[in-house]
């Protein structure tokens, strides 16, 4: 059993691994156990009114003399103590560079959590107050578009925890990835608002379906499958009651249609499909490959992208599919990989500037939860993608791939970064 020590919040330092005993609703972090990586995280804990935490020395990366719980720690203003809080690089050939680029994971999780709660609220009120539900949806999409357009460029981040409600998680996933793809395709603010609204509300008709049909579960019998597929028309009808614009309704109507005519409910072909509808159909398919319904096996993100390209490319507009693959990278967040030095890792962050060098969480017995940005490690790289069954059990438990793949966006590494171009 891992030993921990109860310490006062004022003794926290960057690099400490901590355990919170409060309910997760009281804080915006993805989990109750994590390593402090920024001073802002400590301030967030203070603002949440948390007085003490449990400190786990064996999982921490602060210098021992700076982290004794019986010692007053230096102040946390400015960069005080940050250098001493950085971990010592493990030796794997060349010494590994420490990534000093702060990743605002707590903000990503807080924004994702806020989005899923908004979806839950609007889905709960849409039958009685459709116009109010529309206002909530438009407000959420507008805030996401403004945030997205304020960041140049963006990275896609895997979240280690997400909403229990799979309908909300799926809706927000599809909205986030559709907005990112729309931006890659050069859509303007109005276009992004439309595609984001359609993506968020594409399954809104499912609120009237029985849970065993609408939610993940066993394969459906033929009659229930037909009932499930009818959610497309019910979503459009619900959108009409909400007063959604016609182009948003059309995109919702197309979210299960494919360019080769193999989709439903109308078996339309590419010339009949709107641009927003094709974006939505592609992203919806990707998320359902990773987070399936009705008894299908879940694919890793790498497998899902590979299947879309190798086996299903005829279903999608080639330009939209190509842009999506470039955006997600060869190893999308959530992919399990083996590095060239033999270590196992989980891809947690990808940006289009460095598609072959994502940020990864490495399985390292000496340094649990070690994350490396491969942009900063030219001697490292990814050797191959793996299925969960190909990892040793202890590595699989440590990396703990998620039951659901949940994504948000954050600022990518600055384009002036001196490591740019080291692909």
CSV table of N, CA and C in Angstrom, one decimal, residues 63-185:
chain,number,residue,atom,x,y,z
A,63,UNK,N,12.4,17.7,-5.0
A,63,UNK,CA,13.6,17.3,-4.3
A,63,UNK,C,13.2,17.0,-2.9
A,64,UNK,N,13.8,15.9,-2.3
A,64,UNK,CA,13.4,15.4,-1.0
A,64,UNK,C,13.6,16.5,0.1
A,65,UNK,N,14.7,17.3,0.0
A,65,UNK,CA,14.9,18.3,1.0
A,65,UNK,C,13.9,19.5,0.9
A,66,UNK,N,13.2,19.6,-0.2
A,66,UNK,CA,12.2,20.6,-0.4
A,66,UNK,C,10.8,20.2,-0.1
A,67,UNK,N,10.6,18.9,0.2
A,67,UNK,CA,9.3,18.4,0.3
A,67,UNK,C,9.0,17.7,1.6
A,68,UNK,N,9.8,17.9,2.6
A,68,UNK,CA,9.4,17.2,3.9
A,68,UNK,C,8.2,17.9,4.5
A,69,UNK,N,7.2,17.1,4.9
A,69,UNK,CA,5.9,17.7,5.3
A,69,UNK,C,6.0,18.4,6.6
A,70,UNK,N,7.1,18.2,7.4
A,70,UNK,CA,7.3,18.9,8.7
A,70,UNK,C,8.1,20.2,8.5
A,71,UNK,N,8.4,20.6,7.3
A,71,UNK,CA,9.2,21.8,7.0
A,71,UNK,C,8.3,22.8,6.3
A,72,UNK,N,8.4,24.1,6.7
A,72,UNK,CA,7.7,25.1,6.0
A,72,UNK,C,8.3,25.3,4.6
A,73,UNK,N,7.5,25.4,3.6
A,73,UNK,CA,8.0,25.5,2.2
A,73,UNK,C,8.1,26.9,1.8
A,74,UNK,N,8.9,27.3,0.9
A,74,UNK,CA,9.1,28.7,0.4
A,74,UNK,C,7.7,29.1,-0.2
A,75,UNK,N,7.6,30.4,-0.3
A,75,UNK,CA,6.4,31.0,-0.9
A,75,UNK,C,6.2,30.6,-2.4
A,76,UNK,N,5.0,30.8,-2.9
A,76,UNK,CA,4.7,30.3,-4.2
A,76,UNK,C,4.5,31.4,-5.2
A,77,UNK,N,5.0,32.6,-4.9
A,77,UNK,CA,4.9,33.7,-5.8
A,77,UNK,C,5.9,33.5,-7.0
A,78,UNK,N,5.5,34.0,-8.1
A,78,UNK,CA,6.4,34.0,-9.3
A,78,UNK,C,6.8,32.6,-9.6
A,79,UNK,N,8.2,32.4,-9.9
A,79,UNK,CA,8.7,31.1,-10.2
A,79,UNK,C,9.5,30.5,-9.0
A,80,UNK,N,9.2,31.0,-7.8
A,80,UNK,CA,10.0,30.6,-6.7
A,80,UNK,C,9.9,29.1,-6.5
A,81,UNK,N,11.1,28.4,-6.5
A,81,UNK,CA,11.1,27.0,-6.2
A,81,UNK,C,10.9,26.1,-7.4
A,82,UNK,N,10.5,26.6,-8.6
A,82,UNK,CA,10.1,25.8,-9.7
A,82,UNK,C,11.3,24.9,-10.2
A,83,UNK,N,12.5,25.5,-10.2
A,83,UNK,CA,13.6,24.7,-10.7
A,83,UNK,C,13.9,23.5,-9.9
A,84,UNK,N,13.8,23.7,-8.5
A,84,UNK,CA,14.0,22.5,-7.6
A,84,UNK,C,12.9,21.5,-7.7
A,85,UNK,N,11.7,22.0,-8.2
A,85,UNK,CA,10.6,21.1,-8.2
A,85,UNK,C,10.6,20.2,-9.4
A,86,UNK,N,11.4,20.5,-10.4
A,86,UNK,CA,11.4,19.7,-11.6
A,86,UNK,C,12.1,18.3,-11.4
A,87,UNK,N,11.5,17.3,-12.0
A,87,UNK,CA,12.1,15.9,-11.8
A,87,UNK,C,13.4,15.7,-12.4
A,88,UNK,N,14.2,14.8,-11.8
A,88,UNK,CA,15.5,14.5,-12.4
A,88,UNK,C,15.2,13.5,-13.6
A,89,UNK,N,15.8,13.8,-14.7
A,89,UNK,CA,15.5,13.0,-15.9
A,89,UNK,C,16.0,11.6,-15.7
A,90,UNK,N,15.2,10.6,-16.0
A,90,UNK,CA,15.6,9.2,-16.0
A,90,UNK,C,16.6,8.9,-17.1
A,91,UNK,N,17.5,8.0,-16.9
A,91,UNK,CA,18.5,7.8,-17.9
A,91,UNK,C,18.1,6.7,-18.9
A,92,UNK,N,17.8,7.0,-20.1
A,92,UNK,CA,17.5,6.1,-21.2
A,92,UNK,C,18.3,6.5,-22.4
A,93,UNK,N,19.6,6.2,-22.4
A,93,UNK,CA,20.5,6.7,-23.4
A,93,UNK,C,20.8,8.1,-23.1
A,94,UNK,N,20.5,9.1,-23.9
A,94,UNK,CA,20.7,10.5,-23.7
A,94,UNK,C,19.7,10.9,-22.6
A,95,UNK,N,20.2,11.9,-21.8
A,95,UNK,CA,19.3,12.4,-20.7
A,95,UNK,C,18.1,13.1,-21.3
A,96,UNK,N,16.9,12.9,-20.8
A,96,UNK,CA,15.7,13.4,-21.3
A,96,UNK,C,15.5,14.8,-20.9
A,97,UNK,N,15.1,15.7,-21.8
A,97,UNK,CA,14.8,17.1,-21.6
A,97,UNK,C,13.5,17.2,-20.8
A,98,UNK,N,13.5,18.0,-19.8
A,98,UNK,CA,12.3,18.2,-19.0
A,98,UNK,C,11.4,19.3,-19.7
A,99,UNK,N,10.2,18.9,-19.9
A,99,UNK,CA,9.2,19.8,-20.5
A,99,UNK,C,8.7,20.8,-19.5
A,100,UNK,N,9.1,22.1,-19.7
A,100,UNK,CA,8.6,23.1,-18.9
A,100,UNK,C,7.4,23.8,-19.4
A,101,UNK,N,6.8,23.2,-20.4
A,101,UNK,CA,5.6,23.8,-21.0
A,101,UNK,C,4.4,23.4,-20.2
A,102,UNK,N,3.8,24.3,-19.4
A,102,UNK,CA,2.7,24.0,-18.5
A,102,UNK,C,1.5,23.6,-19.3
A,103,UNK,N,0.9,22.5,-19.1
A,103,UNK,CA,-0.3,22.1,-19.8
A,103,UNK,C,-1.6,22.3,-18.9
A,104,UNK,N,-2.5,23.2,-19.3
A,104,UNK,CA,-3.6,23.6,-18.5
A,104,UNK,C,-4.7,22.5,-18.5
A,105,UNK,N,-4.3,21.3,-18.0
A,105,UNK,CA,-5.3,20.2,-18.0
A,105,UNK,C,-6.5,20.4,-17.2
A,106,UNK,N,-6.2,21.1,-16.0
A,106,UNK,CA,-7.4,21.3,-15.1
A,106,UNK,C,-8.4,22.2,-15.8
A,107,UNK,N,-8.0,23.2,-16.6
A,107,UNK,CA,-8.9,24.1,-17.3
A,107,UNK,C,-9.7,23.3,-18.4
A,108,UNK,N,-9.0,22.4,-19.1
A,108,UNK,CA,-9.6,21.6,-20.1
A,108,UNK,C,-10.7,20.7,-19.5
A,109,UNK,N,-10.4,20.1,-18.3
A,109,UNK,CA,-11.4,19.3,-17.7
A,109,UNK,C,-12.6,20.1,-17.2
A,110,UNK,N,-12.3,21.3,-16.6
A,110,UNK,CA,-13.4,22.1,-16.1
A,110,UNK,C,-14.3,22.5,-17.2
A,111,UNK,N,-13.7,22.9,-18.3
A,111,UNK,CA,-14.6,23.4,-19.5
A,111,UNK,C,-15.4,22.2,-20.0
A,112,UNK,N,-14.8,21.0,-20.1
A,112,UNK,CA,-15.5,19.8,-20.6
A,112,UNK,C,-16.6,19.5,-19.6
A,113,UNK,N,-16.3,19.5,-18.3
A,113,UNK,CA,-17.4,19.2,-17.3
A,113,UNK,C,-18.5,20.2,-17.4
A,114,UNK,N,-18.2,21.5,-17.6
A,114,UNK,CA,-19.2,22.5,-17.7
A,114,UNK,C,-20.1,22.2,-19.0
A,115,UNK,N,-19.4,21.8,-20.1
A,115,UNK,CA,-20.2,21.6,-21.3
A,115,UNK,C,-21.1,20.4,-21.1
A,116,UNK,N,-20.7,19.3,-20.5
A,116,UNK,CA,-21.6,18.2,-20.3
A,116,UNK,C,-22.7,18.5,-19.4
A,117,UNK,N,-22.5,19.3,-18.3
A,117,UNK,CA,-23.6,19.7,-17.5
A,117,UNK,C,-24.6,20.6,-18.2
A,118,UNK,N,-24.1,21.4,-19.1
A,118,UNK,CA,-25.0,22.2,-19.9
A,118,UNK,C,-25.9,21.4,-20.8
A,119,UNK,N,-25.3,20.3,-21.4
A,119,UNK,CA,-26.0,19.4,-22.2
A,119,UNK,C,-27.1,18.7,-21.4
A,120,UNK,N,-26.7,18.2,-20.2
A,120,UNK,CA,-27.7,17.5,-19.4
A,120,UNK,C,-28.9,18.4,-19.1
A,121,UNK,N,-28.6,19.7,-18.8
A,121,UNK,CA,-29.6,20.6,-18.4
A,121,UNK,C,-30.6,20.9,-19.6
A,122,UNK,N,-30.0,21.1,-20.8
A,122,UNK,CA,-30.9,21.4,-21.9
A,122,UNK,C,-31.6,20.2,-22.4
A,123,UNK,N,-31.0,19.0,-22.3
A,123,UNK,CA,-31.7,17.8,-22.6
A,123,UNK,C,-32.8,17.5,-21.7
A,124,UNK,N,-32.7,17.9,-20.4
A,124,UNK,CA,-33.7,17.7,-19.5
A,124,UNK,C,-34.9,18.6,-19.6
A,125,UNK,N,-34.6,19.8,-20.2
A,125,UNK,CA,-35.7,20.8,-20.4
A,125,UNK,C,-36.3,20.9,-21.8
A,126,UNK,N,-35.7,20.2,-22.7
A,126,UNK,CA,-36.0,20.5,-24.1
A,126,UNK,C,-37.5,20.1,-24.4
A,127,UNK,N,-38.1,19.1,-23.8
A,127,UNK,CA,-39.5,18.8,-24.1
A,127,UNK,C,-40.4,19.9,-23.6
A,128,UNK,N,-40.2,20.4,-22.4
A,128,UNK,CA,-41.1,21.4,-21.9
A,128,UNK,C,-40.7,22.8,-22.3
A,129,UNK,N,-39.4,23.1,-22.5
A,129,UNK,CA,-39.0,24.5,-22.9
A,129,UNK,C,-38.0,24.4,-24.0
A,130,UNK,N,-38.4,24.1,-25.2
A,130,UNK,CA,-37.5,23.9,-26.3
A,130,UNK,C,-36.8,25.2,-26.7
A,131,UNK,N,-37.4,26.3,-26.6
A,131,UNK,CA,-36.7,27.6,-26.9
A,131,UNK,C,-35.6,27.9,-25.9
A,132,UNK,N,-35.9,27.7,-24.7
A,132,UNK,CA,-34.9,27.9,-23.6
A,132,UNK,C,-33.7,26.9,-23.8
A,133,UNK,N,-34.0,25.7,-24.2
A,133,UNK,CA,-32.9,24.7,-24.5
A,133,UNK,C,-32.0,25.2,-25.6
A,134,UNK,N,-32.7,25.8,-26.6
A,134,UNK,CA,-31.9,26.3,-27.8
A,134,UNK,C,-31.0,27.4,-27.3
A,135,UNK,N,-31.4,28.3,-26.4
A,135,UNK,CA,-30.6,29.4,-25.9
A,135,UNK,C,-29.4,28.8,-25.2
A,136,UNK,N,-29.6,27.8,-24.4
A,136,UNK,CA,-28.5,27.1,-23.7
A,136,UNK,C,-27.5,26.5,-24.6
A,137,UNK,N,-28.0,25.8,-25.7
A,137,UNK,CA,-27.1,25.2,-26.6
A,137,UNK,C,-26.3,26.3,-27.4
A,138,UNK,N,-27.0,27.3,-27.8
A,138,UNK,CA,-26.3,28.4,-28.6
A,138,UNK,C,-25.2,29.1,-27.7
A,139,UNK,N,-25.5,29.3,-26.5
A,139,UNK,CA,-24.6,29.9,-25.6
A,139,UNK,C,-23.3,29.1,-25.4
A,140,UNK,N,-23.5,27.8,-25.2
A,140,UNK,CA,-22.4,26.9,-25.1
A,140,UNK,C,-21.5,26.8,-26.3
A,141,UNK,N,-22.1,26.7,-27.5
A,141,UNK,CA,-21.4,26.6,-28.7
A,141,UNK,C,-20.6,27.9,-29.0
A,142,UNK,N,-21.3,29.0,-28.7
A,142,UNK,CA,-20.7,30.3,-29.0
A,142,UNK,C,-19.4,30.5,-28.1
A,143,UNK,N,-19.5,30.1,-26.8
A,143,UNK,CA,-18.4,30.2,-25.9
A,143,UNK,C,-17.2,29.3,-26.4
A,144,UNK,N,-17.5,28.1,-26.9
A,144,UNK,CA,-16.5,27.2,-27.4
A,144,UNK,C,-15.8,27.8,-28.7
A,145,UNK,N,-16.7,28.4,-29.6
A,145,UNK,CA,-16.1,28.9,-30.8
A,145,UNK,C,-15.2,30.1,-30.5
A,146,UNK,N,-15.6,31.0,-29.6
A,146,UNK,CA,-14.8,32.1,-29.2
A,146,UNK,C,-13.5,31.6,-28.6
A,147,UNK,N,-13.5,30.6,-27.7
A,147,UNK,CA,-12.3,30.1,-27.1
A,147,UNK,C,-11.4,29.5,-28.1
A,148,UNK,N,-12.0,28.7,-29.1
A,148,UNK,CA,-11.2,28.1,-30.1
A,148,UNK,C,-10.5,29.1,-31.0
A,149,UNK,N,-11.3,30.1,-31.4
A,149,UNK,CA,-10.7,31.1,-32.4
A,149,UNK,C,-9.7,32.0,-31.7
A,150,UNK,N,-9.7,32.0,-30.3
A,150,UNK,CA,-8.7,32.8,-29.6
A,150,UNK,C,-7.4,32.1,-29.4
A,151,UNK,N,-7.3,30.8,-29.9
A,151,UNK,CA,-6.0,30.0,-29.7
A,151,UNK,C,-5.5,29.6,-31.1
A,152,UNK,N,-4.3,30.0,-31.3
A,152,UNK,CA,-3.6,29.7,-32.6
A,152,UNK,C,-2.2,29.2,-32.4
A,153,UNK,N,-2.0,28.0,-32.7
A,153,UNK,CA,-2.9,26.9,-33.1
A,153,UNK,C,-3.4,26.1,-31.9
A,154,UNK,N,-4.1,25.0,-32.1
A,154,UNK,CA,-4.7,24.2,-31.0
A,154,UNK,C,-4.1,22.8,-30.9
A,155,UNK,N,-4.1,22.3,-29.7
A,155,UNK,CA,-3.8,20.9,-29.6
A,155,UNK,C,-5.0,20.1,-29.0
A,156,UNK,N,-5.1,18.8,-29.3
A,156,UNK,CA,-6.2,18.0,-28.8
A,156,UNK,C,-5.7,17.3,-27.6
A,157,UNK,N,-6.4,17.4,-26.4
A,157,UNK,CA,-6.0,16.7,-25.2
A,157,UNK,C,-7.0,15.6,-24.8
A,158,UNK,N,-6.4,14.5,-24.4
A,158,UNK,CA,-7.2,13.4,-23.8
A,158,UNK,C,-7.5,13.7,-22.4
A,159,UNK,N,-8.8,13.6,-22.0
A,159,UNK,CA,-9.1,13.8,-20.6
A,159,UNK,C,-9.2,12.5,-19.9
A,160,UNK,N,-8.7,12.4,-18.6
A,160,UNK,CA,-8.6,11.2,-17.9
A,160,UNK,C,-9.9,10.8,-17.2
A,161,UNK,N,-10.9,11.6,-17.3
A,161,UNK,CA,-12.1,11.3,-16.7
A,161,UNK,C,-13.2,12.2,-17.3
A,162,UNK,N,-14.4,11.7,-17.4
A,162,UNK,CA,-15.4,12.5,-18.1
A,162,UNK,C,-16.8,12.2,-17.5
A,163,UNK,N,-17.8,12.7,-18.1
A,163,UNK,CA,-19.2,12.6,-17.6
A,163,UNK,C,-19.6,11.1,-17.5
A,164,UNK,N,-20.4,10.8,-16.5
A,164,UNK,CA,-20.9,9.4,-16.4
A,164,UNK,C,-22.0,9.3,-17.5
A,165,UNK,N,-22.7,10.3,-17.8
A,165,UNK,CA,-23.8,10.3,-18.8
A,165,UNK,C,-23.2,10.2,-20.2
A,166,UNK,N,-23.3,9.0,-20.8
A,166,UNK,CA,-22.7,8.8,-22.1
A,166,UNK,C,-23.3,9.7,-23.2
A,167,UNK,N,-24.6,10.0,-23.1
A,167,UNK,CA,-25.2,10.9,-24.1
A,167,UNK,C,-24.6,12.3,-24.1
A,168,UNK,N,-24.4,12.8,-22.9
A,168,UNK,CA,-23.7,14.1,-22.8
A,168,UNK,C,-22.3,14.0,-23.3
A,169,UNK,N,-21.6,13.0,-22.9
A,169,UNK,CA,-20.2,12.9,-23.3
A,169,UNK,C,-20.0,12.7,-24.8
A,170,UNK,N,-20.9,11.9,-25.4
A,170,UNK,CA,-20.9,11.8,-26.8
A,170,UNK,C,-21.2,13.1,-27.5
A,171,UNK,N,-22.2,13.8,-27.1
A,171,UNK,CA,-22.6,15.1,-27.7
A,171,UNK,C,-21.5,16.1,-27.6
A,172,UNK,N,-20.8,16.2,-26.5
A,172,UNK,CA,-19.7,17.2,-26.3
A,172,UNK,C,-18.5,16.7,-27.1
A,173,UNK,N,-18.2,15.5,-27.1
A,173,UNK,CA,-17.1,15.0,-27.9
A,173,UNK,C,-17.3,15.3,-29.4
A,174,UNK,N,-18.4,15.0,-29.9
A,174,UNK,CA,-18.7,15.3,-31.3
A,174,UNK,C,-18.7,16.8,-31.6
A,175,UNK,N,-19.2,17.6,-30.7
A,175,UNK,CA,-19.1,19.1,-30.9
A,175,UNK,C,-17.7,19.6,-30.9
A,176,UNK,N,-16.9,19.1,-29.9
A,176,UNK,CA,-15.5,19.6,-29.9
A,176,UNK,C,-14.7,19.2,-31.1
A,177,UNK,N,-14.8,17.9,-31.5
A,177,UNK,CA,-14.0,17.5,-32.7
A,177,UNK,C,-14.6,18.1,-34.0
A,178,UNK,N,-15.9,18.3,-34.1
A,178,UNK,CA,-16.4,18.9,-35.3
A,178,UNK,C,-16.0,20.4,-35.4
A,179,UNK,N,-15.9,21.1,-34.3
A,179,UNK,CA,-15.4,22.5,-34.3
A,179,UNK,C,-14.0,22.5,-34.7
A,180,UNK,N,-13.2,21.6,-34.1
A,180,UNK,CA,-11.8,21.6,-34.5
A,180,UNK,C,-11.6,21.3,-36.0
A,181,UNK,N,-12.3,20.3,-36.5
A,181,UNK,CA,-12.2,20.0,-37.9
A,181,UNK,C,-12.7,21.1,-38.8
A,182,UNK,N,-13.8,21.7,-38.4
A,182,UNK,CA,-14.3,22.9,-39.1
A,182,UNK,C,-13.3,24.0,-39.2
A,183,UNK,N,-12.6,24.2,-38.1
A,183,UNK,CA,-11.5,25.2,-38.1
A,183,UNK,C,-10.4,24.8,-39.1
A,184,UNK,N,-10.0,23.6,-39.1
A,184,UNK,CA,-8.9,23.1,-40.0
A,184,UNK,C,-9.3,23.3,-41.4
A,185,UNK,N,-10.6,23.1,-41.7
A,185,UNK,CA,-11.2,23.3,-43.1
A,185,UNK,C,-11.4,24.7,-43.4
